Amino acid sequence: MGPAGPCLEAGHRPLDHPPFLWSPQLNAAPADQIRLLDVQALDTRLAQLSHKRSSLPEHAEIEQLSSDLAQLRDLLVASTTEESDTAREQTKAEQDVDQVRQRAVRDQQRLDSGAVSSPKDLESLQREITSLAKRQGDLEDVVLEIMERREAAQERVAELTERVSAVQAKVDDATARRDAATSELDAEAATVTKDRQVVAEVVPADLMKLYDKLRAQQGGVGAARLYQRRCEGCRLELNMAEVNDVKAASPETVLRCENCHRILVRTAESGL
């Protein structure tokens, strides 16, 4: 059995382990690394603007109002259909009344003309006139009942039409407010995007490539400032071994945080 390896205290690395904070074979001028923080700040602002745009309160307001409006329109269609149906029903009932009335008039004219002389026929004609009068009365009651239902339907249509107009006005207002807010945010985002392009063009391509890769992996943050020995990406403080690695590294060396793996940018406030 071979000799045991060096005994290490918890949290210490083997002496021959390369400094884990370094990005091998990647160097950049300190000024370019600091410019990376400017790019990160602009990317953060773009993310904030995008989040603000998607979470505008008008979005939820419009969604709720649109749902209410759809329900009201469905009710309006149903009420309008009911009003149309009762209108046809009323027309048919009135036609039935008119037919009975016309027949009763003809029978009464026959009776009054004296054309019917047979007592049996006269009795039959009188019974029919009486029956038609009752039938006409029943049909007229039906017409009144239908008219009441139609009037109620018309009132319902008028009420729902007014409510639809009121909610539609609220939708239009909320939409206008959303569009105005969106336009303002989009304008700012366009300005920030142009500023980012200007700054990013100055940063070396290989450094930007690494930054963009890390930003995609780390929730939108690819570079973080080392402030008072603390990584502002993961908010963890470097231990003494890590601080010594940073001190030993050349200013041009691109460092990485061991915990979050983001690019770690040194500034005058790094606390080294």
PDB file of C-alpha atoms in Angstrom:
ATOM      1  CA  MET A   1       0.000   0.000   0.000  1.00  0.00           C
ATOM      2  CA  GLY A   2       1.479   3.356  -1.045  1.00  0.00           C
ATOM      3  CA  PRO A   3       2.113   6.274   1.275  1.00  0.00           C
ATOM      4  CA  ALA A   4      -0.874   8.294   2.266  1.00  0.00           C
ATOM      5  CA  GLY A   5      -1.453  11.646   0.542  1.00  0.00           C
ATOM      6  CA  PRO A   6      -0.999  14.939   2.333  1.00  0.00           C
ATOM      7  CA  CYS A   7      -3.412  15.455   5.172  1.00  0.00           C
ATOM      8  CA  LEU A   8      -5.562  18.548   4.570  1.00  0.00           C
ATOM      9  CA  GLU A   9      -7.602  20.536   7.007  1.00  0.00           C
ATOM     10  CA  ALA A  10     -11.255  21.025   6.098  1.00  0.00           C
ATOM     11  CA  GLY A  11     -11.733  23.734   3.528  1.00  0.00           C
ATOM     12  CA  HIS A  12      -8.101  23.732   2.272  1.00  0.00           C
ATOM     13  CA  ARG A  13      -6.941  22.784  -1.222  1.00  0.00           C
ATOM     14  CA  PRO A  14      -3.920  20.625  -2.123  1.00  0.00           C
ATOM     15  CA  LEU A  15      -0.833  22.794  -2.469  1.00  0.00           C
ATOM     16  CA  ASP A  16      -0.472  21.869  -6.141  1.00  0.00           C
ATOM     17  CA  HIS A  17      -4.130  22.694  -6.989  1.00  0.00           C
ATOM     18  CA  PRO A  18      -4.342  25.623  -9.444  1.00  0.00           C
ATOM     19  CA  PRO A  19      -6.036  28.765  -8.120  1.00  0.00           C
ATOM     20  CA  PHE A  20      -9.694  28.005  -8.704  1.00  0.00           C
ATOM     21  CA  LEU A  21     -10.560  31.655  -9.128  1.00  0.00           C
ATOM     22  CA  TRP A  22      -8.585  32.045 -12.330  1.00  0.00           C
ATOM     23  CA  SER A  23     -10.013  31.662 -15.828  1.00  0.00           C
ATOM     24  CA  PRO A  24      -7.153  29.821 -17.572  1.00  0.00           C
ATOM     25  CA  GLN A  25      -5.699  31.485 -20.668  1.00  0.00           C
ATOM     26  CA  LEU A  26      -8.107  34.441 -20.464  1.00  0.00           C
ATOM     27  CA  ASN A  27      -6.695  37.851 -19.756  1.00  0.00           C
ATOM     28  CA  ALA A  28      -8.131  41.313 -20.220  1.00  0.00           C
ATOM     29  CA  ALA A  29      -7.070  44.801 -19.285  1.00  0.00           C
ATOM     30  CA  PRO A  30      -8.463  45.921 -15.918  1.00  0.00           C
ATOM     31  CA  ALA A  31     -10.334  48.737 -17.681  1.00  0.00           C
ATOM     32  CA  ASP A  32     -12.033  46.214 -19.958  1.00  0.00           C
ATOM     33  CA  GLN A  33     -13.024  44.091 -16.977  1.00  0.00           C
ATOM     34  CA  ILE A  34     -14.564  47.133 -15.307  1.00  0.00           C
ATOM     35  CA  ARG A  35     -16.392  47.940 -18.538  1.00  0.00           C
ATOM     36  CA  LEU A  36     -17.900  44.473 -18.201  1.00  0.00           C
ATOM     37  CA  LEU A  37     -19.591  45.714 -15.034  1.00  0.00           C
ATOM     38  CA  ASP A  38     -21.104  48.531 -17.091  1.00  0.00           C
ATOM     39  CA  VAL A  39     -22.425  45.957 -19.553  1.00  0.00           C
ATOM     40  CA  GLN A  40     -23.824  43.947 -16.655  1.00  0.00           C
ATOM     41  CA  ALA A  41     -25.531  47.024 -15.213  1.00  0.00           C
ATOM     42  CA  LEU A  42     -27.153  47.721 -18.576  1.00  0.00           C
ATOM     43  CA  ASP A  43     -28.231  44.086 -18.947  1.00  0.00           C
ATOM     44  CA  THR A  44     -29.696  44.191 -15.457  1.00  0.00           C
ATOM     45  CA  ARG A  45     -31.621  47.326 -16.363  1.00  0.00           C
ATOM     46  CA  LEU A  46     -32.914  45.661 -19.527  1.00  0.00           C
ATOM     47  CA  ALA A  47     -34.086  42.685 -17.467  1.00  0.00           C
ATOM     48  CA  GLN A  48     -35.796  45.047 -15.032  1.00  0.00           C
ATOM     49  CA  LEU A  49     -37.549  46.857 -17.858  1.00  0.00           C
ATOM     50  CA  SER A  50     -38.680  43.562 -19.385  1.00  0.00           C
ATOM     51  CA  HIS A  51     -40.032  42.371 -16.047  1.00  0.00           C
ATOM     52  CA  LYS A  52     -41.772  45.679 -15.434  1.00  0.00           C
ATOM     53  CA  ARG A  53     -43.283  45.549 -18.908  1.00  0.00           C
ATOM     54  CA  SER A  54     -44.664  42.039 -18.415  1.00  0.00           C
ATOM     55  CA  SER A  55     -45.963  42.787 -14.907  1.00  0.00           C
ATOM     56  CA  LEU A  56     -47.753  46.057 -15.569  1.00  0.00           C
ATOM     57  CA  PRO A  57     -50.934  46.109 -13.441  1.00  0.00           C
ATOM     58  CA  GLU A  58     -52.903  46.996 -16.551  1.00  0.00           C
ATOM     59  CA  HIS A  59     -52.302  43.467 -17.921  1.00  0.00           C
ATOM     60  CA  ALA A  60     -54.276  41.859 -15.078  1.00  0.00           C
ATOM     61  CA  GLU A  61     -56.837  44.654 -15.183  1.00  0.00           C
ATOM     62  CA  ILE A  62     -57.440  44.174 -18.910  1.00  0.00           C
ATOM     63  CA  GLU A  63     -57.618  40.398 -18.517  1.00  0.00           C
ATOM     64  CA  GLN A  64     -60.268  40.674 -15.790  1.00  0.00           C
ATOM     65  CA  LEU A  65     -62.256  43.331 -17.655  1.00  0.00           C
ATOM     66  CA  SER A  66     -62.093  41.318 -20.867  1.00  0.00           C
ATOM     67  CA  SER A  67     -63.417  38.278 -19.029  1.00  0.00           C
ATOM     68  CA  ASP A  68     -66.269  40.360 -17.582  1.00  0.00           C
ATOM     69  CA  LEU A  69     -66.951  41.831 -21.004  1.00  0.00           C
ATOM     70  CA  ALA A  70     -67.121  38.399 -22.639  1.00  0.00           C
ATOM     71  CA  GLN A  71     -69.639  37.221 -20.033  1.00  0.00           C
ATOM     72  CA  LEU A  72     -71.763  40.336 -20.486  1.00  0.00           C
ATOM     73  CA  ARG A  73     -71.731  39.937 -24.245  1.00  0.00           C
ATOM     74  CA  ASP A  74     -72.858  36.334 -23.898  1.00  0.00           C
ATOM     75  CA  LEU A  75     -75.730  37.489 -21.682  1.00  0.00           C
ATOM     76  CA  LEU A  76     -76.554  40.232 -24.170  1.00  0.00           C
ATOM     77  CA  VAL A  77     -76.686  37.741 -27.037  1.00  0.00           C
ATOM     78  CA  ALA A  78     -78.978  35.502 -24.999  1.00  0.00           C
ATOM     79  CA  SER A  79     -81.259  38.408 -24.078  1.00  0.00           C
ATOM     80  CA  THR A  80     -81.326  39.691 -27.648  1.00  0.00           C
ATOM     81  CA  THR A  81     -82.232  36.207 -28.856  1.00  0.00           C
ATOM     82  CA  GLU A  82     -84.984  35.990 -26.238  1.00  0.00           C
ATOM     83  CA  GLU A  83     -86.352  39.381 -27.333  1.00  0.00           C
ATOM     84  CA  SER A  84     -86.351  38.276 -30.981  1.00  0.00           C
ATOM     85  CA  ASP A  85     -88.045  34.993 -30.117  1.00  0.00           C
ATOM     86  CA  THR A  86     -90.772  36.712 -28.084  1.00  0.00           C
ATOM     87  CA  ALA A  87     -91.262  39.241 -30.899  1.00  0.00           C
ATOM     88  CA  ARG A  88     -91.955  36.408 -33.342  1.00  0.00           C
ATOM     89  CA  GLU A  89     -94.114  34.685 -30.742  1.00  0.00           C
ATOM     90  CA  GLN A  90     -96.112  37.891 -30.257  1.00  0.00           C
ATOM     91  CA  THR A  91     -96.586  38.332 -34.007  1.00  0.00           C
ATOM     92  CA  LYS A  92     -97.880  34.767 -34.310  1.00  0.00           C
ATOM     93  CA  ALA A  93    -100.261  35.198 -31.340  1.00  0.00           C
ATOM     94  CA  GLU A  94    -101.597  38.472 -32.732  1.00  0.00           C
ATOM     95  CA  GLN A  95    -102.191  36.798 -36.088  1.00  0.00           C
ATOM     96  CA  ASP A  96    -104.149  34.065 -34.295  1.00  0.00           C
ATOM     97  CA  VAL A  97    -106.268  36.706 -32.538  1.00  0.00           C
ATOM     98  CA  ASP A  98    -106.885  38.490 -35.831  1.00  0.00           C
ATOM     99  CA  GLN A  99    -107.985  35.284 -37.546  1.00  0.00           C
ATOM    100  CA  VAL A 100    -110.465  34.513 -34.755  1.00  0.00           C
ATOM    101  CA  ARG A 101    -111.717  38.107 -34.761  1.00  0.00           C
ATOM    102  CA  GLN A 102    -112.245  38.093 -38.536  1.00  0.00           C
ATOM    103  CA  ARG A 103    -114.137  34.828 -38.349  1.00  0.00           C
ATOM    104  CA  ALA A 104    -116.316  36.141 -35.533  1.00  0.00           C
ATOM    105  CA  VAL A 105    -117.064  39.271 -37.580  1.00  0.00           C
ATOM    106  CA  ARG A 106    -118.111  37.171 -40.564  1.00  0.00           C
ATOM    107  CA  ASP A 107    -120.329  35.010 -38.398  1.00  0.00           C
ATOM    108  CA  GLN A 108    -121.926  38.061 -36.806  1.00  0.00           C
ATOM    109  CA  GLN A 109    -122.548  39.549 -40.229  1.00  0.00           C
ATOM    110  CA  ARG A 110    -124.254  36.331 -41.363  1.00  0.00           C
ATOM    111  CA  LEU A 111    -126.353  36.363 -38.240  1.00  0.00           C
ATOM    112  CA  ASP A 112    -127.330  40.011 -38.671  1.00  0.00           C
ATOM    113  CA  SER A 113    -128.073  39.631 -42.391  1.00  0.00           C
ATOM    114  CA  GLY A 114    -130.919  37.201 -41.828  1.00  0.00           C
ATOM    115  CA  ALA A 115    -129.457  34.845 -44.409  1.00  0.00           C
ATOM    116  CA  VAL A 116    -129.662  31.987 -41.895  1.00  0.00           C
ATOM    117  CA  SER A 117    -133.296  31.148 -41.276  1.00  0.00           C
ATOM    118  CA  SER A 118    -133.102  27.622 -39.880  1.00  0.00           C
ATOM    119  CA  PRO A 119    -133.432  27.665 -36.083  1.00  0.00           C
ATOM    120  CA  LYS A 120    -130.868  24.879 -35.831  1.00  0.00           C
ATOM    121  CA  ASP A 121    -128.373  26.760 -37.998  1.00  0.00           C
ATOM    122  CA  LEU A 122    -129.023  29.958 -36.053  1.00  0.00           C
ATOM    123  CA  GLU A 123    -128.380  28.185 -32.778  1.00  0.00           C
ATOM    124  CA  SER A 124    -125.198  26.661 -34.152  1.00  0.00           C
ATOM    125  CA  LEU A 125    -124.004  30.018 -35.463  1.00  0.00           C
ATOM    126  CA  GLN A 126    -124.680  31.720 -32.140  1.00  0.00           C
ATOM    127  CA  ARG A 127    -122.765  28.986 -30.275  1.00  0.00           C
ATOM    128  CA  GLU A 128    -119.854  29.467 -32.667  1.00  0.00           C
ATOM    129  CA  ILE A 129    -119.855  33.239 -32.135  1.00  0.00           C
ATOM    130  CA  THR A 130    -119.836  32.699 -28.382  1.00  0.00           C
ATOM    131  CA  SER A 131    -117.019  30.161 -28.692  1.00  0.00           C
ATOM    132  CA  LEU A 132    -115.017  32.504 -30.895  1.00  0.00           C
ATOM    133  CA  ALA A 133    -115.430  35.319 -28.389  1.00  0.00           C
ATOM    134  CA  LYS A 134    -114.038  33.114 -25.638  1.00  0.00           C
ATOM    135  CA  ARG A 135    -111.235  31.930 -27.908  1.00  0.00           C
ATOM    136  CA  GLN A 136    -110.388  35.517 -28.806  1.00  0.00           C
ATOM    137  CA  GLY A 137    -110.279  36.460 -25.136  1.00  0.00           C
ATOM    138  CA  ASP A 138    -107.943  33.565 -24.335  1.00  0.00           C
ATOM    139  CA  LEU A 139    -105.652  34.455 -27.238  1.00  0.00           C
ATOM    140  CA  GLU A 140    -105.591  38.111 -26.221  1.00  0.00           C
ATOM    141  CA  ASP A 141    -104.480  37.019 -22.723  1.00  0.00           C
ATOM    142  CA  VAL A 142    -101.684  35.046 -24.374  1.00  0.00           C
ATOM    143  CA  VAL A 143    -100.649  38.128 -26.348  1.00  0.00           C
ATOM    144  CA  LEU A 144    -100.521  40.212 -23.148  1.00  0.00           C
ATOM    145  CA  GLU A 145     -98.379  37.583 -21.416  1.00  0.00           C
ATOM    146  CA  ILE A 146     -95.989  37.480 -24.387  1.00  0.00           C
ATOM    147  CA  MET A 147     -95.843  41.286 -24.493  1.00  0.00           C
ATOM    148  CA  GLU A 148     -94.852  41.354 -20.813  1.00  0.00           C
ATOM    149  CA  ARG A 149     -92.068  38.843 -21.447  1.00  0.00           C
ATOM    150  CA  ARG A 150     -90.902  40.791 -24.479  1.00  0.00           C
ATOM    151  CA  GLU A 151     -90.870  44.037 -22.528  1.00  0.00           C
ATOM    152  CA  ALA A 152     -88.779  42.401 -19.792  1.00  0.00           C
ATOM    153  CA  ALA A 153     -86.389  41.077 -22.436  1.00  0.00           C
ATOM    154  CA  GLN A 154     -86.120  44.521 -24.015  1.00  0.00           C
ATOM    155  CA  GLU A 155     -85.318  46.063 -20.648  1.00  0.00           C
ATOM    156  CA  ARG A 156     -82.690  43.390 -20.076  1.00  0.00           C
ATOM    157  CA  VAL A 157     -81.164  44.070 -23.505  1.00  0.00           C
ATOM    158  CA  ALA A 158     -81.040  47.802 -22.762  1.00  0.00           C
ATOM    159  CA  GLU A 159     -79.427  47.194 -19.367  1.00  0.00           C
ATOM    160  CA  LEU A 160     -76.831  44.781 -20.729  1.00  0.00           C
ATOM    161  CA  THR A 161     -76.062  47.055 -23.672  1.00  0.00           C
ATOM    162  CA  GLU A 162     -75.317  49.862 -21.241  1.00  0.00           C
ATOM    163  CA  ARG A 163     -73.153  47.594 -19.064  1.00  0.00           C
ATOM    164  CA  VAL A 164     -71.245  46.307 -22.100  1.00  0.00           C
ATOM    165  CA  SER A 165     -70.543  49.894 -23.176  1.00  0.00           C
ATOM    166  CA  ALA A 166     -69.364  50.826 -19.677  1.00  0.00           C
ATOM    167  CA  VAL A 167     -66.999  47.838 -19.369  1.00  0.00           C
ATOM    168  CA  GLN A 168     -65.743  48.356 -22.920  1.00  0.00           C
ATOM    169  CA  ALA A 169     -64.880  51.948 -21.975  1.00  0.00           C
ATOM    170  CA  LYS A 170     -62.894  50.624 -19.007  1.00  0.00           C
ATOM    171  CA  VAL A 171     -61.092  48.154 -21.272  1.00  0.00           C
ATOM    172  CA  ASP A 172     -60.243  50.947 -23.697  1.00  0.00           C
ATOM    173  CA  ASP A 173     -58.954  53.125 -20.862  1.00  0.00           C
ATOM    174  CA  ALA A 174     -56.824  50.346 -19.361  1.00  0.00           C
ATOM    175  CA  THR A 175     -55.506  49.457 -22.816  1.00  0.00           C
ATOM    176  CA  ALA A 176     -54.522  53.066 -23.465  1.00  0.00           C
ATOM    177  CA  ARG A 177     -52.722  53.234 -20.109  1.00  0.00           C
ATOM    178  CA  ARG A 178     -50.963  49.937 -20.790  1.00  0.00           C
ATOM    179  CA  ASP A 179     -49.906  51.021 -24.257  1.00  0.00           C
ATOM    180  CA  ALA A 180     -48.584  54.328 -22.938  1.00  0.00           C
ATOM    181  CA  ALA A 181     -46.586  52.590 -20.194  1.00  0.00           C
ATOM    182  CA  THR A 182     -45.334  49.958 -22.630  1.00  0.00           C
ATOM    183  CA  SER A 183     -44.265  52.622 -25.113  1.00  0.00           C
ATOM    184  CA  GLU A 184     -42.318  54.446 -22.414  1.00  0.00           C
ATOM    185  CA  LEU A 185     -40.602  51.255 -21.246  1.00  0.00           C
ATOM    186  CA  ASP A 186     -39.808  50.218 -24.817  1.00  0.00           C
ATOM    187  CA  ALA A 187     -38.279  53.609 -25.511  1.00  0.00           C
ATOM    188  CA  GLU A 188     -36.035  53.318 -22.457  1.00  0.00           C
ATOM    189  CA  ALA A 189     -35.134  49.736 -23.377  1.00  0.00           C
ATOM    190  CA  ALA A 190     -34.127  50.877 -26.859  1.00  0.00           C
ATOM    191  CA  THR A 191     -31.860  53.541 -25.371  1.00  0.00           C
ATOM    192  CA  VAL A 192     -30.304  51.085 -22.915  1.00  0.00           C
ATOM    193  CA  THR A 193     -29.779  48.557 -25.716  1.00  0.00           C
ATOM    194  CA  LYS A 194     -27.893  51.129 -27.780  1.00  0.00           C
ATOM    195  CA  ASP A 195     -25.770  52.062 -24.766  1.00  0.00           C
ATOM    196  CA  ARG A 196     -24.991  48.395 -24.208  1.00  0.00           C
ATOM    197  CA  GLN A 197     -23.908  47.951 -27.812  1.00  0.00           C
ATOM    198  CA  VAL A 198     -21.549  50.899 -27.501  1.00  0.00           C
ATOM    199  CA  VAL A 199     -19.931  49.573 -24.322  1.00  0.00           C
ATOM    200  CA  ALA A 200     -19.860  45.932 -25.443  1.00  0.00           C
ATOM    201  CA  GLU A 201     -18.048  46.819 -28.652  1.00  0.00           C
ATOM    202  CA  VAL A 202     -15.084  48.056 -26.581  1.00  0.00           C
ATOM    203  CA  VAL A 203     -14.859  44.888 -24.463  1.00  0.00           C
ATOM    204  CA  PRO A 204     -12.681  42.119 -25.990  1.00  0.00           C
ATOM    205  CA  ALA A 205     -14.712  39.532 -27.878  1.00  0.00           C
ATOM    206  CA  ASP A 206     -13.463  36.544 -25.877  1.00  0.00           C
ATOM    207  CA  LEU A 207     -14.363  38.250 -22.606  1.00  0.00           C
ATOM    208  CA  MET A 208     -17.826  39.159 -23.900  1.00  0.00           C
ATOM    209  CA  LYS A 209     -18.326  35.586 -25.104  1.00  0.00           C
ATOM    210  CA  LEU A 210     -17.536  34.217 -21.643  1.00  0.00           C
ATOM    211  CA  TYR A 211     -19.719  36.848 -20.010  1.00  0.00           C
ATOM    212  CA  ASP A 212     -22.710  36.119 -22.242  1.00  0.00           C
ATOM    213  CA  LYS A 213     -22.334  32.383 -21.646  1.00  0.00           C
ATOM    214  CA  LEU A 214     -22.223  32.829 -17.874  1.00  0.00           C
ATOM    215  CA  ARG A 215     -25.072  35.330 -17.927  1.00  0.00           C
ATOM    216  CA  ALA A 216     -27.277  32.777 -19.684  1.00  0.00           C
ATOM    217  CA  GLN A 217     -26.333  30.140 -17.098  1.00  0.00           C
ATOM    218  CA  GLN A 218     -26.525  32.326 -14.001  1.00  0.00           C
ATOM    219  CA  GLY A 219     -29.923  33.958 -14.217  1.00  0.00           C
ATOM    220  CA  GLY A 220     -28.887  37.044 -16.142  1.00  0.00           C
ATOM    221  CA  VAL A 221     -25.758  37.911 -14.127  1.00  0.00           C
ATOM    222  CA  GLY A 222     -22.460  36.977 -15.768  1.00  0.00           C
ATOM    223  CA  ALA A 223     -20.095  39.380 -13.999  1.00  0.00           C
ATOM    224  CA  ALA A 224     -20.008  40.625 -10.434  1.00  0.00           C
ATOM    225  CA  ARG A 225     -17.925  43.153  -8.559  1.00  0.00           C
ATOM    226  CA  LEU A 226     -15.608  42.035  -5.778  1.00  0.00           C
ATOM    227  CA  TYR A 227     -16.565  44.449  -3.011  1.00  0.00           C
ATOM    228  CA  GLN A 228     -14.933  44.332   0.404  1.00  0.00           C
ATOM    229  CA  ARG A 229     -13.827  40.755  -0.250  1.00  0.00           C
ATOM    230  CA  ARG A 230     -17.410  39.744  -1.053  1.00  0.00           C
ATOM    231  CA  CYS A 231     -18.715  38.556  -4.424  1.00  0.00           C
ATOM    232  CA  GLU A 232     -21.717  40.667  -5.266  1.00  0.00           C
ATOM    233  CA  GLY A 233     -23.030  37.880  -7.472  1.00  0.00           C
ATOM    234  CA  CYS A 234     -23.616  35.272  -4.778  1.00  0.00           C
ATOM    235  CA  ARG A 235     -23.091  37.625  -1.786  1.00  0.00           C
ATOM    236  CA  LEU A 236     -20.540  35.280  -0.224  1.00  0.00           C
ATOM    237  CA  GLU A 237     -17.329  36.535   1.314  1.00  0.00           C
ATOM    238  CA  LEU A 238     -14.027  35.100   0.103  1.00  0.00           C
ATOM    239  CA  ASN A 239     -12.007  33.138   2.632  1.00  0.00           C
ATOM    240  CA  MET A 240      -8.378  33.951   3.278  1.00  0.00           C
ATOM    241  CA  ALA A 241      -7.057  31.404   0.758  1.00  0.00           C
ATOM    242  CA  GLU A 242      -9.273  32.882  -1.935  1.00  0.00           C
ATOM    243  CA  VAL A 243      -8.216  36.412  -1.013  1.00  0.00           C
ATOM    244  CA  ASN A 244      -4.559  35.359  -1.333  1.00  0.00           C
ATOM    245  CA  ASP A 245      -5.308  33.879  -4.774  1.00  0.00           C
ATOM    246  CA  VAL A 246      -6.818  37.168  -5.854  1.00  0.00           C
ATOM    247  CA  LYS A 247      -3.865  39.146  -4.532  1.00  0.00           C
ATOM    248  CA  ALA A 248      -1.427  36.851  -6.321  1.00  0.00           C
ATOM    249  CA  ALA A 249      -3.265  37.096  -9.630  1.00  0.00           C
ATOM    250  CA  SER A 250      -2.110  39.540 -12.269  1.00  0.00           C
ATOM    251  CA  PRO A 251      -4.424  42.560 -12.762  1.00  0.00           C
ATOM    252  CA  GLU A 252      -5.046  41.288 -16.303  1.00  0.00           C
ATOM    253  CA  THR A 253      -6.145  37.838 -15.128  1.00  0.00           C
ATOM    254  CA  VAL A 254      -9.881  37.279 -15.459  1.00  0.00           C
ATOM    255  CA  LEU A 255     -11.031  35.814 -12.145  1.00  0.00           C
ATOM    256  CA  ARG A 256     -14.037  33.640 -11.427  1.00  0.00           C
ATOM    257  CA  CYS A 257     -15.973  33.205  -8.187  1.00  0.00           C
ATOM    258  CA  GLU A 258     -15.597  29.641  -6.977  1.00  0.00           C
ATOM    259  CA  ASN A 259     -19.114  29.580  -5.547  1.00  0.00           C
ATOM    260  CA  CYS A 260     -21.231  31.081  -8.366  1.00  0.00           C
ATOM    261  CA  HIS A 261     -18.608  30.847 -11.184  1.00  0.00           C
ATOM    262  CA  ARG A 262     -19.358  34.374 -12.367  1.00  0.00           C
ATOM    263  CA  ILE A 263     -16.576  36.649 -13.591  1.00  0.00           C
ATOM    264  CA  LEU A 264     -15.222  38.440 -10.544  1.00  0.00           C
ATOM    265  CA  VAL A 265     -14.147  42.003 -11.284  1.00  0.00           C
ATOM    266  CA  ARG A 266     -11.690  43.769  -9.023  1.00  0.00           C
ATOM    267  CA  THR A 267     -12.077  47.455  -8.247  1.00  0.00           C
ATOM    268  CA  ALA A 268     -10.575  49.964  -5.846  1.00  0.00           C
ATOM    269  CA  GLU A 269     -13.208  48.862  -3.327  1.00  0.00           C
ATOM    270  CA  SER A 270     -12.387  45.154  -3.421  1.00  0.00           C
ATOM    271  CA  GLY A 271     -10.792  45.337   0.038  1.00  0.00           C
ATOM    272  CA  LEU A 272      -7.589  43.560  -0.929  1.00  0.00           C
TER     273      LEU A 272
END
